[in-house]
């Protein structure tokens, strides 16, 4: 049963991406699973082409450095012909209402100068990513569950209208859907695209920068080192990060600290140690152009080949190609 998930290079990967997604993908490590850099998705809002290219490469290196097998990764745009073609087929099986109903579309289109048509149709591109590879399970955060639901509907609709081609995928949302929050504003989740990065710990940040960011994390004036997410969200966020790094429950890790300062040093140490091997491997890969190119090319060939028969069957059944 193939698992597949993607991560969009809309910014540098952060500790939330690592703990909430990338590290899980690496640990699950089942042969045949696929994890990819969804660079085409980054084009749905205003972006810089040169930066996108750089971020895609960096994210590919991060996935491998985090321990995902090099033969399980690829970059989405290396399959642009295949996913582009399948997106068209699926767009013609999707109603305008279905696309317009997507919560993320409504949220992201609000306040944008130009709402790109790609922002509306992007869940269909995501369905194409999933259905092309015949993925049965799609690990995603809650915010993406609705998109996987759409992929399910489109797969079923295509199969009943034109003929059986697609595996109907299922979203798998992590059991503890803990969201790492921004260190300088615990009211919002840590995000790749936040303008001010003071509260965002990137996976490739140098140790002393990580320590500075953690030291400056917003807490409260209660002075009680306890795990109370409602009353002390900033502190609870630090405790949850520490908990995820050391693999013990929050209430257990919080015991034994007498001050916020002491806790912050422990959090900084744990995060630095958690990320150290990843940063070292990613830097080595980014410095070795030929090796990263080789991984990328092999990934593209594998994923293209894997999806080829589904794409040609879908085109044939749809009466084209
Ligand atoms: P995104 O950064 O929104 O493209 O998400 C990529 C992956 O990282 C998804 O699987 C998200 O669920 C996960 N993720 C993103 N932000 C966080 C966060 N702050 N805490 C935990 N997981 C996150
Ligand atoms: N849209 C997802 C996100 O923003 C990333 C993504 C693209 C994805 N294609 C996918 C996730 C296919 C799972 C399956 O997080």
XYZ file of C-alpha atoms and ligand atoms in Angstrom:
359
model
C 0.000 0.000 0.000
C 1.664 3.139 -1.230
C 1.853 6.217 0.930
C 2.491 9.529 -0.725
C 2.778 13.075 0.505
C 4.132 16.372 -0.686
C 5.599 19.483 0.843
C 5.477 22.859 -0.856
C 8.663 24.953 -1.137
C 6.914 28.185 -0.186
C 9.766 28.934 2.225
C 12.478 27.168 4.220
C 11.388 24.041 6.109
C 10.947 24.654 9.856
C 10.874 22.567 13.009
C 7.054 22.251 12.695
C 7.425 20.677 9.251
C 10.118 18.414 10.655
C 8.279 17.206 13.762
C 4.816 17.199 12.194
C 5.605 15.710 8.801
C 9.148 15.054 7.551
C 10.409 13.113 10.575
C 7.297 10.917 10.546
C 7.738 10.183 6.852
C 11.356 9.207 7.447
C 10.476 6.969 10.391
C 7.654 5.174 8.635
C 10.075 4.211 5.898
C 8.068 1.640 3.974
C 9.414 0.575 0.598
C 7.421 2.013 -2.278
C 6.291 5.133 -0.407
C 6.835 8.458 -2.109
C 7.529 11.924 -0.739
C 7.923 14.850 -3.033
C 8.627 18.569 -3.274
C 5.397 20.117 -4.600
C 6.988 23.071 -6.368
C 4.104 23.510 -8.829
C 1.886 24.279 -5.841
C 4.136 27.176 -4.851
C 3.090 28.983 -8.051
C -0.489 29.520 -6.878
C 0.412 32.739 -5.079
C 2.919 35.494 -5.845
C 6.475 34.078 -5.789
C 10.003 34.589 -7.064
C 11.133 32.024 -9.712
C 14.842 31.970 -8.779
C 13.999 31.595 -5.087
C 11.516 28.806 -5.849
C 14.163 26.853 -7.754
C 16.604 27.220 -4.862
C 14.023 26.291 -2.221
C 12.957 23.193 -4.168
C 16.507 21.934 -4.280
C 17.035 22.691 -0.620
C 13.835 20.894 0.363
C 14.793 17.832 -1.664
C 18.108 17.752 0.238
C 16.257 18.163 3.545
C 13.947 15.216 2.818
C 16.900 12.941 2.122
C 18.940 14.364 5.012
C 16.023 13.654 7.353
C 16.329 9.974 6.521
C 13.794 9.415 3.749
C 15.290 6.899 1.323
C 16.729 8.663 -1.729
C 14.718 6.332 -3.952
C 11.458 7.591 -2.404
C 11.787 11.275 -3.243
C 11.167 13.387 -6.308
C 10.375 16.922 -7.420
C 6.833 17.448 -8.710
C 7.737 19.652 -11.691
C 9.985 16.899 -13.084
C 6.638 15.201 -13.804
C 4.955 18.350 -15.095
C 3.882 16.714 -18.352
C 2.296 13.761 -16.586
C 0.624 15.588 -13.693
C -0.319 18.454 -16.000
C -2.091 16.059 -18.362
C -3.836 14.215 -15.563
C -4.860 17.493 -13.940
C -6.701 18.425 -17.131
C -8.516 15.082 -17.226
C -9.501 15.477 -13.570
C -10.524 19.118 -13.964
C -13.010 17.877 -16.518
C -14.381 15.502 -13.880
C -14.571 18.184 -11.188
C -17.332 20.756 -10.823
C -16.630 24.432 -10.357
C -18.671 24.313 -7.141
C -16.518 21.541 -5.686
C -13.337 23.519 -6.277
C -14.795 26.818 -5.064
C -15.964 25.171 -1.846
C -12.448 24.333 -0.654
C -11.781 26.066 2.666
C -8.152 26.700 1.823
C -9.118 28.389 -1.445
C -11.509 30.666 0.404
C -8.896 31.536 3.018
C -5.988 32.036 0.649
C -7.951 34.009 -1.960
C -9.113 36.533 0.616
C -7.170 39.771 0.457
C -5.082 38.708 -2.579
C -4.766 41.304 -5.322
C -4.964 38.820 -8.166
C -6.490 35.475 -7.306
C -4.708 33.048 -9.617
C -6.892 30.492 -11.330
C -4.263 27.955 -10.224
C -5.216 28.663 -6.613
C -8.730 27.455 -7.404
C -7.627 24.404 -9.368
C -4.687 23.409 -7.183
C -6.590 20.741 -5.225
C -7.160 19.039 -8.585
C -3.404 19.135 -9.246
C -2.983 17.593 -5.801
C -5.504 14.882 -6.767
C -3.420 14.245 -9.889
C -0.254 13.870 -7.748
C -2.010 11.270 -5.631
C -3.953 9.378 -8.310
C -1.085 9.247 -10.820
C 1.016 7.254 -8.344
C -1.838 5.012 -7.196
C -1.357 6.106 -3.586
C -3.681 4.445 -1.091
C -2.683 6.507 1.936
C -1.916 10.189 2.089
C -0.385 11.466 5.339
C -1.398 15.127 5.706
C -2.284 17.688 8.342
C -5.945 18.542 9.009
C -5.810 21.477 6.624
C -5.243 19.151 3.672
C -7.845 16.530 4.550
C -10.512 18.256 2.456
C -8.241 18.120 -0.585
C -7.690 14.389 -0.142
C -11.475 14.046 0.145
C -11.754 15.747 -3.253
C -9.172 13.339 -4.691
C -11.340 10.465 -3.401
C -14.454 11.876 -5.070
C -12.646 12.442 -8.363
C -11.150 8.938 -8.334
C -14.551 7.358 -7.694
C -16.264 9.526 -10.279
C -13.710 8.778 -12.957
C -13.767 5.052 -12.187
C -17.572 4.808 -12.415
C -17.943 7.117 -15.432
C -15.077 5.946 -17.629
C -13.656 2.755 -16.149
C -11.568 1.536 -13.215
C -8.137 3.152 -13.204
C -7.566 4.879 -9.921
C -6.968 3.688 -6.389
C -9.312 5.596 -4.065
C -6.938 7.269 -1.577
C -7.415 7.844 2.105
C -6.061 10.688 4.228
C -4.066 9.607 7.238
C -3.871 12.388 9.769
C -1.338 11.995 12.572
C -2.827 10.810 15.895
C -1.396 13.731 17.832
C -2.148 16.620 15.539
C -0.004 18.959 17.641
C 0.874 22.107 15.779
C 4.135 23.778 16.533
C 3.337 27.448 17.050
C 5.353 30.550 16.206
C 7.775 31.286 19.049
C 7.091 35.018 18.930
C 3.319 34.636 18.573
C 1.951 31.426 20.084
C -1.466 32.420 18.744
C -0.491 31.306 15.248
C 1.115 28.166 13.880
C 4.718 28.216 12.765
C 4.698 28.770 9.016
C 7.221 28.709 6.155
C 5.861 31.881 4.643
C 5.736 34.104 7.739
C 7.419 37.439 6.949
C 9.136 37.843 10.305
C 11.257 34.758 10.973
C 12.206 35.628 14.591
C 9.762 33.029 15.902
C 10.394 30.392 13.245
C 13.156 27.809 13.764
C 14.263 26.605 10.351
C 15.720 23.119 10.123
C 18.913 24.486 8.564
C 19.430 27.284 11.123
C 22.857 27.335 12.784
C 22.891 26.236 16.455
C 23.548 29.699 17.875
C 20.686 31.179 15.874
C 18.375 28.425 17.142
C 19.429 29.235 20.699
C 18.767 32.951 20.214
C 15.317 32.300 18.756
C 14.369 29.954 21.587
C 15.660 32.379 24.241
C 13.516 35.126 22.780
C 10.376 32.955 22.668
C 7.294 34.658 24.087
C 6.108 33.117 27.366
C 4.065 34.835 30.111
C 4.511 36.567 33.440
C 3.075 33.807 35.620
C 6.473 32.291 36.377
C 5.059 28.777 36.757
C 6.879 26.056 34.838
C 3.902 23.838 34.119
C 2.212 22.348 31.093
C -1.049 24.264 30.713
C -1.725 24.838 27.003
C -4.802 27.043 27.560
C -3.358 29.351 30.203
C 0.286 29.340 29.081
C 0.307 28.746 25.313
C 3.843 30.046 24.692
C 5.359 27.903 27.415
C 3.267 24.884 26.386
C 4.568 25.243 22.837
C 8.173 25.056 24.107
C 7.284 22.061 26.269
C 5.664 20.315 23.294
C 8.734 20.932 21.139
C 10.963 19.508 23.880
C 8.586 16.584 24.300
C 8.670 15.799 20.571
C 12.471 16.017 20.488
C 13.127 13.756 23.465
C 10.163 11.418 22.888
C 8.543 11.784 26.303
C 5.106 13.178 27.223
C 4.875 16.954 27.919
C 3.935 16.533 31.582
C 6.983 14.389 32.125
C 9.489 16.702 30.431
C 8.222 19.837 32.172
C 8.970 18.452 35.634
C 12.243 19.490 37.188
C 12.658 22.984 35.736
C 12.617 25.864 38.139
C 12.619 28.770 35.673
C 11.583 29.645 32.132
C 15.236 30.390 31.348
C 16.309 26.920 32.375
C 13.549 25.325 30.321
C 14.488 27.421 27.282
C 18.118 26.257 27.466
C 16.924 22.639 27.536
C 14.622 23.272 24.568
C 17.439 24.927 22.620
C 19.805 22.011 23.396
C 17.203 19.434 22.353
C 16.291 21.208 19.112
C 19.953 21.734 18.198
C 20.684 18.039 18.772
C 17.537 16.958 16.923
C 18.473 19.019 13.882
C 22.250 18.619 13.905
C 22.492 15.418 11.813
C 19.868 16.728 9.408
C 21.679 20.031 8.904
C 25.044 18.328 8.424
C 23.716 15.852 5.870
C 21.711 18.496 4.034
C 24.732 20.812 3.811
C 26.850 17.976 2.449
C 24.219 17.137 -0.154
C 23.738 20.753 -1.175
C 27.502 21.048 -1.636
C 27.587 17.898 -3.784
C 25.716 19.084 -6.857
C 26.265 15.893 -8.821
C 24.880 13.651 -6.083
C 21.741 15.733 -5.554
C 21.194 15.916 -9.334
C 21.538 12.146 -9.526
C 18.968 11.583 -6.751
C 16.602 14.032 -8.403
C 16.923 12.508 -11.860
C 16.488 8.941 -10.615
C 13.442 10.003 -8.563
C 11.872 11.691 -11.576
C 12.402 8.628 -13.765
C 11.005 6.258 -11.173
C 7.887 8.328 -10.483
C 7.258 8.959 -14.181
C 7.512 5.289 -14.976
C 5.302 4.358 -12.055
C 2.494 6.636 -13.185
C 2.765 6.008 -16.940
C 0.234 3.199 -17.263
C -2.383 4.999 -15.147
C -2.055 8.151 -17.213
C -2.320 6.316 -20.518
C -5.308 4.258 -19.313
C -7.069 7.393 -18.064
C -6.508 9.211 -21.362
C -7.643 6.217 -23.391
C -10.803 5.696 -21.308
C -11.570 9.414 -21.475
C -11.522 9.125 -25.269
C -8.342 11.061 -25.936
C -4.616 10.447 -26.438
P 3.107 23.304 4.875
O 4.253 23.949 5.605
O 1.793 23.926 5.216
O 3.366 23.150 3.408
O 2.984 21.827 5.442
C 3.870 20.779 5.133
C 3.686 19.677 6.168
O 4.173 20.109 7.447
C 2.220 19.273 6.382
O 2.136 17.875 6.528
C 1.824 19.983 7.650
O 0.825 19.302 8.360
C 3.142 20.052 8.429
N 3.198 21.296 9.214
C 3.214 22.548 8.711
N 3.294 23.475 9.679
C 3.316 22.785 10.852
C 3.392 23.166 12.221
N 3.481 24.437 12.587
N 3.391 22.187 13.159
C 3.311 20.890 12.799
N 3.246 20.455 11.534
C 3.245 21.380 10.555
N -0.873 20.734 -0.831
C -0.012 20.144 0.170
C 0.381 21.222 1.178
O 0.326 22.390 0.872
C 1.211 19.542 -0.442
C 0.868 18.523 -1.453
C 0.908 18.681 -2.800
C 0.428 17.190 -1.215
N 0.506 17.535 -3.412
C 0.214 16.605 -2.477
C 0.212 16.469 -0.056
C -0.241 15.290 -2.607
C -0.244 15.162 -0.200
C -0.472 14.582 -1.456
O 0.769 20.866 2.291
